[in-house]
Every structure is written in structure tokens, then in C-alpha cells.
PDB file of C-alpha atoms in Angstrom:
ATOM      1  CA  UNK A   1     -39.062  52.173 -52.101  1.00  0.00           C
ATOM      2  CA  UNK A   2     -40.803  48.811 -52.142  1.00  0.00           C
ATOM      3  CA  UNK A   3     -38.751  45.640 -51.529  1.00  0.00           C
ATOM      4  CA  UNK A   4     -40.222  42.159 -51.547  1.00  0.00           C
ATOM      5  CA  UNK A   5     -39.007  38.614 -50.872  1.00  0.00           C
ATOM      6  CA  UNK A   6     -40.484  35.486 -52.403  1.00  0.00           C
ATOM      7  CA  UNK A   7     -39.535  31.837 -52.511  1.00  0.00           C
ATOM      8  CA  UNK A   8     -40.648  31.332 -56.108  1.00  0.00           C
ATOM      9  CA  UNK A   9     -40.119  27.540 -56.139  1.00  0.00           C
ATOM     10  CA  UNK A  10     -38.732  27.334 -59.715  1.00  0.00           C
ATOM     11  CA  UNK A  11     -38.374  30.581 -61.576  1.00  0.00           C
ATOM     12  CA  UNK A  12     -38.424  28.959 -65.032  1.00  0.00           C
ATOM     13  CA  UNK A  13     -41.933  27.684 -64.344  1.00  0.00           C
ATOM     14  CA  UNK A  14     -43.177  30.988 -62.952  1.00  0.00           C
ATOM     15  CA  UNK A  15     -41.119  33.863 -64.494  1.00  0.00           C
ATOM     16  CA  UNK A  16     -44.064  35.459 -66.286  1.00  0.00           C
ATOM     17  CA  UNK A  17     -46.201  35.223 -63.164  1.00  0.00           C
ATOM     18  CA  UNK A  18     -43.429  36.726 -61.009  1.00  0.00           C
ATOM     19  CA  UNK A  19     -42.721  39.610 -63.354  1.00  0.00           C
ATOM     20  CA  UNK A  20     -46.434  40.385 -63.778  1.00  0.00           C
ATOM     21  CA  UNK A  21     -46.813  40.340 -59.976  1.00  0.00           C
ATOM     22  CA  UNK A  22     -43.873  42.751 -59.565  1.00  0.00           C
ATOM     23  CA  UNK A  23     -45.339  45.154 -62.110  1.00  0.00           C
ATOM     24  CA  UNK A  24     -48.818  44.957 -60.616  1.00  0.00           C
ATOM     25  CA  UNK A  25     -47.524  45.657 -57.102  1.00  0.00           C
ATOM     26  CA  UNK A  26     -45.025  48.296 -58.186  1.00  0.00           C
ATOM     27  CA  UNK A  27     -42.109  46.396 -56.618  1.00  0.00           C
ATOM     28  CA  UNK A  28     -38.671  48.034 -56.948  1.00  0.00           C
ATOM     29  CA  UNK A  29     -36.584  45.134 -55.694  1.00  0.00           C
ATOM     30  CA  UNK A  30     -37.443  41.434 -55.381  1.00  0.00           C
ATOM     31  CA  UNK A  31     -35.290  38.905 -53.490  1.00  0.00           C
ATOM     32  CA  UNK A  32     -36.031  35.454 -54.864  1.00  0.00           C
ATOM     33  CA  UNK A  33     -35.237  32.030 -53.428  1.00  0.00           C
ATOM     34  CA  UNK A  34     -35.355  28.451 -54.667  1.00  0.00           C
ATOM     35  CA  UNK A  35     -34.965  29.461 -58.270  1.00  0.00           C
ATOM     36  CA  UNK A  36     -33.974  25.898 -59.179  1.00  0.00           C
ATOM     37  CA  UNK A  37     -31.908  26.601 -62.301  1.00  0.00           C
ATOM     38  CA  UNK A  38     -28.373  27.226 -63.428  1.00  0.00           C
ATOM     39  CA  UNK A  39     -27.321  30.763 -64.220  1.00  0.00           C
ATOM     40  CA  UNK A  40     -27.433  30.242 -67.980  1.00  0.00           C
ATOM     41  CA  UNK A  41     -31.018  28.893 -67.740  1.00  0.00           C
ATOM     42  CA  UNK A  42     -32.419  31.844 -65.727  1.00  0.00           C
ATOM     43  CA  UNK A  43     -35.274  33.517 -67.728  1.00  0.00           C
ATOM     44  CA  UNK A  44     -33.474  36.847 -67.722  1.00  0.00           C
ATOM     45  CA  UNK A  45     -35.234  38.357 -70.697  1.00  0.00           C
ATOM     46  CA  UNK A  46     -38.638  38.402 -68.972  1.00  0.00           C
ATOM     47  CA  UNK A  47     -37.191  40.671 -66.302  1.00  0.00           C
ATOM     48  CA  UNK A  48     -35.136  42.885 -68.632  1.00  0.00           C
ATOM     49  CA  UNK A  49     -38.159  43.628 -70.823  1.00  0.00           C
ATOM     50  CA  UNK A  50     -40.017  44.799 -67.719  1.00  0.00           C
ATOM     51  CA  UNK A  51     -37.130  47.065 -66.710  1.00  0.00           C
ATOM     52  CA  UNK A  52     -35.480  44.912 -64.016  1.00  0.00           C
ATOM     53  CA  UNK A  53     -31.819  43.974 -63.845  1.00  0.00           C
ATOM     54  CA  UNK A  54     -31.097  40.605 -62.241  1.00  0.00           C
ATOM     55  CA  UNK A  55     -28.243  38.916 -60.444  1.00  0.00           C
ATOM     56  CA  UNK A  56     -28.509  35.188 -59.836  1.00  0.00           C
ATOM     57  CA  UNK A  57     -26.550  32.219 -58.538  1.00  0.00           C
ATOM     58  CA  UNK A  58     -28.050  28.769 -59.075  1.00  0.00           C
ATOM     59  CA  UNK A  59     -27.423  25.039 -58.719  1.00  0.00           C
ATOM     60  CA  UNK A  60     -29.714  23.369 -61.187  1.00  0.00           C
ATOM     61  CA  UNK A  61     -32.807  21.662 -59.864  1.00  0.00           C
ATOM     62  CA  UNK A  62     -32.391  22.839 -56.243  1.00  0.00           C
ATOM     63  CA  UNK A  63     -31.483  25.956 -54.239  1.00  0.00           C
ATOM     64  CA  UNK A  64     -30.685  29.149 -56.167  1.00  0.00           C
ATOM     65  CA  UNK A  65     -31.143  32.810 -55.172  1.00  0.00           C
ATOM     66  CA  UNK A  66     -31.583  35.984 -57.129  1.00  0.00           C
ATOM     67  CA  UNK A  67     -32.272  39.695 -56.856  1.00  0.00           C
ATOM     68  CA  UNK A  68     -34.226  41.709 -59.466  1.00  0.00           C
ATOM     69  CA  UNK A  69     -34.041  45.486 -59.240  1.00  0.00           C
ATOM     70  CA  UNK A  70     -35.149  48.538 -61.211  1.00  0.00           C
ATOM     71  CA  UNK A  71     -33.327  50.945 -58.876  1.00  0.00           C
ATOM     72  CA  UNK A  72     -29.772  49.742 -59.298  1.00  0.00           C
ATOM     73  CA  UNK A  73     -27.854  46.520 -58.773  1.00  0.00           C
ATOM     74  CA  UNK A  74     -24.342  47.391 -57.573  1.00  0.00           C
ATOM     75  CA  UNK A  75     -21.563  45.771 -55.559  1.00  0.00           C
ATOM     76  CA  UNK A  76     -22.902  42.278 -56.052  1.00  0.00           C
ATOM     77  CA  UNK A  77     -21.716  39.616 -53.578  1.00  0.00           C
ATOM     78  CA  UNK A  78     -22.319  35.869 -53.920  1.00  0.00           C
ATOM     79  CA  UNK A  79     -22.294  34.164 -50.559  1.00  0.00           C
ATOM     80  CA  UNK A  80     -20.886  35.714 -47.402  1.00  0.00           C
ATOM     81  CA  UNK A  81     -17.529  35.400 -45.748  1.00  0.00           C
ATOM     82  CA  UNK A  82     -17.470  32.402 -43.458  1.00  0.00           C
ATOM     83  CA  UNK A  83     -20.472  30.707 -45.102  1.00  0.00           C
ATOM     84  CA  UNK A  84     -20.088  27.022 -44.273  1.00  0.00           C
ATOM     85  CA  UNK A  85     -20.232  24.367 -46.988  1.00  0.00           C
ATOM     86  CA  UNK A  86     -22.439  21.294 -46.947  1.00  0.00           C
ATOM     87  CA  UNK A  87     -20.516  18.058 -46.472  1.00  0.00           C
ATOM     88  CA  UNK A  88     -21.719  15.219 -48.688  1.00  0.00           C
ATOM     89  CA  UNK A  89     -19.842  11.886 -48.823  1.00  0.00           C
ATOM     90  CA  UNK A  90     -16.587  13.560 -47.882  1.00  0.00           C
ATOM     91  CA  UNK A  91     -17.064  16.412 -50.366  1.00  0.00           C
ATOM     92  CA  UNK A  92     -17.707  19.997 -49.368  1.00  0.00           C
ATOM     93  CA  UNK A  93     -20.281  21.816 -51.481  1.00  0.00           C
ATOM     94  CA  UNK A  94     -20.830  25.561 -51.291  1.00  0.00           C
ATOM     95  CA  UNK A  95     -24.546  25.853 -51.966  1.00  0.00           C
ATOM     96  CA  UNK A  96     -26.288  28.676 -53.810  1.00  0.00           C
ATOM     97  CA  UNK A  97     -28.086  30.105 -50.799  1.00  0.00           C
ATOM     98  CA  UNK A  98     -27.006  33.781 -50.472  1.00  0.00           C
ATOM     99  CA  UNK A  99     -26.556  36.699 -52.810  1.00  0.00           C
ATOM    100  CA  UNK A 100     -26.628  40.450 -52.210  1.00  0.00           C
ATOM    101  CA  UNK A 101     -26.446  43.755 -54.045  1.00  0.00           C
ATOM    102  CA  UNK A 102     -26.724  47.411 -53.242  1.00  0.00           C
ATOM    103  CA  UNK A 103     -30.060  48.723 -54.519  1.00  0.00           C
ATOM    104  CA  UNK A 104     -30.630  52.475 -54.204  1.00  0.00           C
ATOM    105  CA  UNK A 105     -28.330  52.525 -51.203  1.00  0.00           C
ATOM    106  CA  UNK A 106     -29.780  49.470 -49.468  1.00  0.00           C
ATOM    107  CA  UNK A 107     -27.686  46.320 -49.189  1.00  0.00           C
ATOM    108  CA  UNK A 108     -30.311  43.680 -49.995  1.00  0.00           C
ATOM    109  CA  UNK A 109     -29.567  40.036 -49.254  1.00  0.00           C
ATOM    110  CA  UNK A 110     -31.620  37.214 -50.726  1.00  0.00           C
ATOM    111  CA  UNK A 111     -31.261  34.190 -48.427  1.00  0.00           C
ATOM    112  CA  UNK A 112     -32.395  30.624 -48.646  1.00  0.00           C
ATOM    113  CA  UNK A 113     -31.609  29.104 -45.249  1.00  0.00           C
ATOM    114  CA  UNK A 114     -31.085  25.314 -45.200  1.00  0.00           C
ATOM    115  CA  UNK A 115     -34.222  23.308 -44.289  1.00  0.00           C
ATOM    116  CA  UNK A 116     -32.686  21.073 -41.662  1.00  0.00           C
ATOM    117  CA  UNK A 117     -34.716  17.985 -42.743  1.00  0.00           C
ATOM    118  CA  UNK A 118     -34.843  16.333 -39.302  1.00  0.00           C
ATOM    119  CA  UNK A 119     -33.440  17.090 -35.849  1.00  0.00           C
ATOM    120  CA  UNK A 120     -31.054  14.122 -36.017  1.00  0.00           C
ATOM    121  CA  UNK A 121     -30.011  14.801 -39.635  1.00  0.00           C
ATOM    122  CA  UNK A 122     -26.547  16.264 -40.438  1.00  0.00           C
ATOM    123  CA  UNK A 123     -28.425  18.852 -42.495  1.00  0.00           C
ATOM    124  CA  UNK A 124     -29.871  20.196 -39.258  1.00  0.00           C
ATOM    125  CA  UNK A 125     -26.365  20.796 -37.840  1.00  0.00           C
ATOM    126  CA  UNK A 126     -25.439  22.389 -41.159  1.00  0.00           C
ATOM    127  CA  UNK A 127     -28.453  24.709 -40.871  1.00  0.00           C
ATOM    128  CA  UNK A 128     -27.441  25.828 -37.376  1.00  0.00           C
ATOM    129  CA  UNK A 129     -23.843  26.399 -38.473  1.00  0.00           C
ATOM    130  CA  UNK A 130     -25.024  28.381 -41.515  1.00  0.00           C
ATOM    131  CA  UNK A 131     -27.238  30.631 -39.402  1.00  0.00           C
ATOM    132  CA  UNK A 132     -24.523  31.124 -36.776  1.00  0.00           C
ATOM    133  CA  UNK A 133     -22.011  32.151 -39.434  1.00  0.00           C
ATOM    134  CA  UNK A 134     -24.441  34.652 -40.955  1.00  0.00           C
ATOM    135  CA  UNK A 135     -25.358  36.088 -37.543  1.00  0.00           C
ATOM    136  CA  UNK A 136     -21.693  36.559 -36.711  1.00  0.00           C
ATOM    137  CA  UNK A 137     -21.118  38.267 -40.071  1.00  0.00           C
ATOM    138  CA  UNK A 138     -24.174  40.501 -39.558  1.00  0.00           C
ATOM    139  CA  UNK A 139     -22.966  41.605 -36.158  1.00  0.00           C
ATOM    140  CA  UNK A 140     -19.613  42.574 -37.711  1.00  0.00           C
ATOM    141  CA  UNK A 141     -21.385  44.560 -40.451  1.00  0.00           C
ATOM    142  CA  UNK A 142     -23.294  46.548 -37.878  1.00  0.00           C
ATOM    143  CA  UNK A 143     -20.301  47.041 -35.639  1.00  0.00           C
ATOM    144  CA  UNK A 144     -18.275  48.346 -38.578  1.00  0.00           C
ATOM    145  CA  UNK A 145     -21.061  50.701 -39.729  1.00  0.00           C
ATOM    146  CA  UNK A 146     -23.968  51.277 -37.306  1.00  0.00           C
ATOM    147  CA  UNK A 147     -25.644  53.459 -39.954  1.00  0.00           C
ATOM    148  CA  UNK A 148     -25.572  50.721 -42.599  1.00  0.00           C
ATOM    149  CA  UNK A 149     -28.761  50.141 -44.600  1.00  0.00           C
ATOM    150  CA  UNK A 150     -29.066  46.354 -44.686  1.00  0.00           C
ATOM    151  CA  UNK A 151     -31.980  43.968 -45.306  1.00  0.00           C
ATOM    152  CA  UNK A 152     -31.612  40.253 -44.852  1.00  0.00           C
ATOM    153  CA  UNK A 153     -34.634  38.944 -46.758  1.00  0.00           C
ATOM    154  CA  UNK A 154     -35.646  35.457 -47.654  1.00  0.00           C
ATOM    155  CA  UNK A 155     -36.883  32.061 -46.707  1.00  0.00           C
ATOM    156  CA  UNK A 156     -35.460  31.494 -43.228  1.00  0.00           C
ATOM    157  CA  UNK A 157     -37.015  28.066 -42.664  1.00  0.00           C
ATOM    158  CA  UNK A 158     -37.540  28.970 -38.981  1.00  0.00           C
ATOM    159  CA  UNK A 159     -40.828  29.824 -37.304  1.00  0.00           C
ATOM    160  CA  UNK A 160     -39.803  32.105 -34.469  1.00  0.00           C
ATOM    161  CA  UNK A 161     -42.897  31.723 -32.287  1.00  0.00           C
ATOM    162  CA  UNK A 162     -45.568  29.089 -31.704  1.00  0.00           C
ATOM    163  CA  UNK A 163     -48.062  31.464 -33.310  1.00  0.00           C
ATOM    164  CA  UNK A 164     -46.007  31.253 -36.527  1.00  0.00           C
ATOM    165  CA  UNK A 165     -47.227  27.703 -37.178  1.00  0.00           C
ATOM    166  CA  UNK A 166     -50.795  26.432 -37.487  1.00  0.00           C
ATOM    167  CA  UNK A 167     -50.333  23.663 -34.876  1.00  0.00           C
ATOM    168  CA  UNK A 168     -47.302  23.707 -32.555  1.00  0.00           C
ATOM    169  CA  UNK A 169     -48.096  20.151 -31.535  1.00  0.00           C
ATOM    170  CA  UNK A 170     -47.846  18.913 -35.103  1.00  0.00           C
ATOM    171  CA  UNK A 171     -44.300  20.330 -35.352  1.00  0.00           C
ATOM    172  CA  UNK A 172     -43.056  19.071 -31.982  1.00  0.00           C
ATOM    173  CA  UNK A 173     -39.690  17.374 -32.427  1.00  0.00           C
ATOM    174  CA  UNK A 174     -39.347  18.602 -36.024  1.00  0.00           C
ATOM    175  CA  UNK A 175     -37.187  21.295 -37.611  1.00  0.00           C
ATOM    176  CA  UNK A 176     -38.366  24.895 -38.025  1.00  0.00           C
ATOM    177  CA  UNK A 177     -39.542  25.274 -34.433  1.00  0.00           C
ATOM    178  CA  UNK A 178     -36.766  23.835 -32.278  1.00  0.00           C
ATOM    179  CA  UNK A 179     -35.191  25.854 -29.488  1.00  0.00           C
ATOM    180  CA  UNK A 180     -31.807  25.775 -31.209  1.00  0.00           C
ATOM    181  CA  UNK A 181     -33.235  27.190 -34.438  1.00  0.00           C
ATOM    182  CA  UNK A 182     -35.184  29.902 -32.653  1.00  0.00           C
ATOM    183  CA  UNK A 183     -32.071  30.800 -30.680  1.00  0.00           C
ATOM    184  CA  UNK A 184     -30.174  31.082 -33.950  1.00  0.00           C
ATOM    185  CA  UNK A 185     -32.653  33.683 -35.217  1.00  0.00           C
ATOM    186  CA  UNK A 186     -32.621  35.440 -31.833  1.00  0.00           C
ATOM    187  CA  UNK A 187     -28.874  35.963 -32.348  1.00  0.00           C
ATOM    188  CA  UNK A 188     -29.650  38.268 -35.291  1.00  0.00           C
ATOM    189  CA  UNK A 189     -32.060  40.292 -33.130  1.00  0.00           C
ATOM    190  CA  UNK A 190     -29.495  40.445 -30.340  1.00  0.00           C
ATOM    191  CA  UNK A 191     -27.030  41.827 -32.839  1.00  0.00           C
ATOM    192  CA  UNK A 192     -29.434  44.732 -33.497  1.00  0.00           C
ATOM    193  CA  UNK A 193     -31.463  43.571 -36.507  1.00  0.00           C
ATOM    194  CA  UNK A 194     -35.271  43.839 -36.475  1.00  0.00           C
ATOM    195  CA  UNK A 195     -37.941  41.577 -37.910  1.00  0.00           C
ATOM    196  CA  UNK A 196     -39.344  44.668 -39.586  1.00  0.00           C
ATOM    197  CA  UNK A 197     -42.388  43.150 -41.291  1.00  0.00           C
ATOM    198  CA  UNK A 198     -43.752  41.525 -38.132  1.00  0.00           C
ATOM    199  CA  UNK A 199     -45.692  44.516 -36.697  1.00  0.00           C
ATOM    200  CA  UNK A 200     -47.542  44.921 -39.988  1.00  0.00           C
ATOM    201  CA  UNK A 201     -47.626  41.425 -41.568  1.00  0.00           C
ATOM    202  CA  UNK A 202     -48.145  38.703 -39.015  1.00  0.00           C
ATOM    203  CA  UNK A 203     -49.683  36.048 -41.265  1.00  0.00           C
ATOM    204  CA  UNK A 204     -48.357  32.777 -42.607  1.00  0.00           C
ATOM    205  CA  UNK A 205     -46.095  32.848 -45.636  1.00  0.00           C
ATOM    206  CA  UNK A 206     -45.867  29.121 -46.504  1.00  0.00           C
ATOM    207  CA  UNK A 207     -48.499  26.395 -46.951  1.00  0.00           C
ATOM    208  CA  UNK A 208     -47.477  22.856 -47.983  1.00  0.00           C
ATOM    209  CA  UNK A 209     -49.016  21.565 -51.212  1.00  0.00           C
ATOM    210  CA  UNK A 210     -50.224  18.416 -49.395  1.00  0.00           C
ATOM    211  CA  UNK A 211     -53.315  17.773 -47.292  1.00  0.00           C
ATOM    212  CA  UNK A 212     -55.191  20.905 -48.401  1.00  0.00           C
ATOM    213  CA  UNK A 213     -52.974  22.991 -46.155  1.00  0.00           C
ATOM    214  CA  UNK A 214     -53.708  26.239 -47.973  1.00  0.00           C
ATOM    215  CA  UNK A 215     -57.521  26.074 -48.042  1.00  0.00           C
ATOM    216  CA  UNK A 216     -57.387  25.157 -44.318  1.00  0.00           C
ATOM    217  CA  UNK A 217     -54.876  27.930 -43.627  1.00  0.00           C
ATOM    218  CA  UNK A 218     -52.495  25.406 -42.045  1.00  0.00           C
ATOM    219  CA  UNK A 219     -49.364  27.412 -42.706  1.00  0.00           C
ATOM    220  CA  UNK A 220     -46.105  28.766 -41.303  1.00  0.00           C
ATOM    221  CA  UNK A 221     -44.462  32.158 -41.123  1.00  0.00           C
ATOM    222  CA  UNK A 222     -40.950  31.393 -42.311  1.00  0.00           C
ATOM    223  CA  UNK A 223     -40.320  34.163 -44.864  1.00  0.00           C
ATOM    224  CA  UNK A 224     -39.344  37.568 -43.487  1.00  0.00           C
ATOM    225  CA  UNK A 225     -36.953  40.494 -43.692  1.00  0.00           C
ATOM    226  CA  UNK A 226     -34.481  41.397 -40.920  1.00  0.00           C
ATOM    227  CA  UNK A 227     -33.419  45.053 -41.145  1.00  0.00           C
ATOM    228  CA  UNK A 228     -30.536  46.983 -39.673  1.00  0.00           C
ATOM    229  CA  UNK A 229     -31.442  49.714 -37.178  1.00  0.00           C
ATOM    230  CA  UNK A 230     -30.958  52.499 -39.697  1.00  0.00           C
ATOM    231  CA  UNK A 231     -33.095  50.793 -42.304  1.00  0.00           C
ATOM    232  CA  UNK A 232     -35.810  49.833 -39.801  1.00  0.00           C
ATOM    233  CA  UNK A 233     -36.458  53.536 -39.145  1.00  0.00           C
ATOM    234  CA  UNK A 234     -37.520  53.821 -42.778  1.00  0.00           C
ATOM    235  CA  UNK A 235     -40.081  51.011 -42.687  1.00  0.00           C
ATOM    236  CA  UNK A 236     -43.575  52.340 -43.362  1.00  0.00           C
ATOM    237  CA  UNK A 237     -45.419  49.018 -43.454  1.00  0.00           C
ATOM    238  CA  UNK A 238     -45.449  45.481 -44.763  1.00  0.00           C
ATOM    239  CA  UNK A 239     -47.865  42.938 -46.204  1.00  0.00           C
ATOM    240  CA  UNK A 240     -48.004  39.216 -46.985  1.00  0.00           C
ATOM    241  CA  UNK A 241     -49.684  38.768 -50.348  1.00  0.00           C
ATOM    242  CA  UNK A 242     -51.669  35.657 -49.621  1.00  0.00           C
ATOM    243  CA  UNK A 243     -53.516  35.994 -52.909  1.00  0.00           C
ATOM    244  CA  UNK A 244     -50.307  35.114 -54.765  1.00  0.00           C
ATOM    245  CA  UNK A 245     -50.516  31.610 -53.258  1.00  0.00           C
ATOM    246  CA  UNK A 246     -54.066  30.984 -54.495  1.00  0.00           C
ATOM    247  CA  UNK A 247     -53.764  30.265 -58.248  1.00  0.00           C
ATOM    248  CA  UNK A 248     -53.306  26.756 -59.554  1.00  0.00           C
ATOM    249  CA  UNK A 249     -49.590  26.100 -60.055  1.00  0.00           C
ATOM    250  CA  UNK A 250     -48.491  28.881 -57.687  1.00  0.00           C
ATOM    251  CA  UNK A 251     -45.445  28.650 -55.466  1.00  0.00           C
ATOM    252  CA  UNK A 252     -46.111  27.197 -52.012  1.00  0.00           C
ATOM    253  CA  UNK A 253     -44.834  30.462 -50.531  1.00  0.00           C
ATOM    254  CA  UNK A 254     -46.435  33.897 -50.543  1.00  0.00           C
ATOM    255  CA  UNK A 255     -44.373  37.060 -51.133  1.00  0.00           C
ATOM    256  CA  UNK A 256     -43.675  39.464 -48.309  1.00  0.00           C
ATOM    257  CA  UNK A 257     -43.611  43.184 -49.230  1.00  0.00           C
ATOM    258  CA  UNK A 258     -41.808  45.854 -47.176  1.00  0.00           C
ATOM    259  CA  UNK A 259     -42.376  49.548 -47.895  1.00  0.00           C
ATOM    260  CA  UNK A 260     -39.603  52.028 -47.092  1.00  0.00           C
ATOM    261  CA  UNK A 261     -39.605  55.790 -46.851  1.00  0.00           C
ATOM    262  CA  UNK A 262     -37.376  57.490 -49.425  1.00  0.00           C
TER     263      UNK A 262
END
């Protein structure tokens, strides 16, 4: 089975490209992030015609996560228990950042981790709280069922190592590389999950649109899939499709593909 994750950066603008890419690469399941549309505006028909069912939760022009699958889409869950809301002017907003479904026996999560914005920004504290809540929930899932087949896939907005960014000095004092963020990801690994694509696909997954970042390969590795121990034993390999970032009008992220043994 082939599972991929891709921050598509507006699915309405890129649905035909995404579906064509899935067909070309023989992808069974795609976790999508930053769809940027409400549920009723999601271009569902493009996926259905190609043989993919879709589940989606969106918030208009920002956030939004989805899963497209041609191998089943069962036991759908929107959000996770304990997922913290974002506080804005005294209001608490539950953002569209997590959705999951069981696809051919694998519990696939599509995750769009908060950006953080700046170290001194409330959004940064929200990001850490969000990751902590998900790590705690993940540890409970594995404790309840050590044989569970789980993949947490998505845009994590954290570069785990200095080698995951083109210039560590450029990012000093900024989100994505701070000790607290890296410790938040380490909590998932301590719970037993594995960054399963890393041994096979060590390249960058994101290049900003500005300053010719992509032609200069000034990128970041912030998109990846964390797998439960049982699922990690099935991983045959992984790739980052850098070519998907090349065309004019492409998303600023490249998809990450993980191949699993049946």
C-alpha cells in the first residue's frame, strides 16, 4: 500500500493537479493539509471520478485537512480528544487541523500543526500545547493497543534537526527549530512512534515562494509521517517528490510518499 502526505496549499486551485499526481504515482491514500476551503466547497467530484473517497474538515481560506482513499475510508474522526482550541479575543476556536480514518486497516491521520508565528507569540504556546496534547493521546493509543497500525502524517511545522533546514543560523530565534518544538516532537518518538520516512527520504519538503528559495534549494524538512511500531515494520521505503514543487503555481510543499508491505 502507498500512503502519501501533502500540504496542497489550496485544494480548489490544485485539485486536478493533485488527482493527476495521485494517479501517476499509484497512491492509495493521500493525507492533505491546508486545503483552505469549507466542506461544501471541496472539489469532491475530481476525486470521486478517479476512484477516491474523501473526508474533509475545513475553515474557509485557512487551515483544512482531508484524506483521500481508494482502499476504504472508515471510522472517520475529526480532531482528537483533548485537542486544545485557539484563543482569539476571548473566544476559543477549534481549528480544522486534524482528521483521521481507517484505510485498509491503517489508522491514517492528516495533521496540520500550528505554525507558531514567533517565539513570543501566543500562537507559539498554542502550538506547543497542541503537540503535547497529541503526543499524550498517541501514547495512550499505543498503550491501549501496542499492535495498532497508526500513521500520523502531515505538515508538522517543526524541523527536528539542524540538517532539516538550509541554514540553521537563519532560523535562530525563530519557530520551527526551537528546543521546545523539537522536544515536543521527541515526545512522540519517546512514546514509541518512528519517523518512518527519514531513513529513505532525507530531503527538504518545503521551500518558501520568496527569495528564489526553491531554485537555491533553501528549504526545510517539516512534512513527515510518524508510524506506530507495528506499522513501521511494514515500511518498505519512502520518497520526497521534489518534482511536484517545480511547476509554476505549485504548492510550496512537496509530497512525501511512504510504501508499506501488504
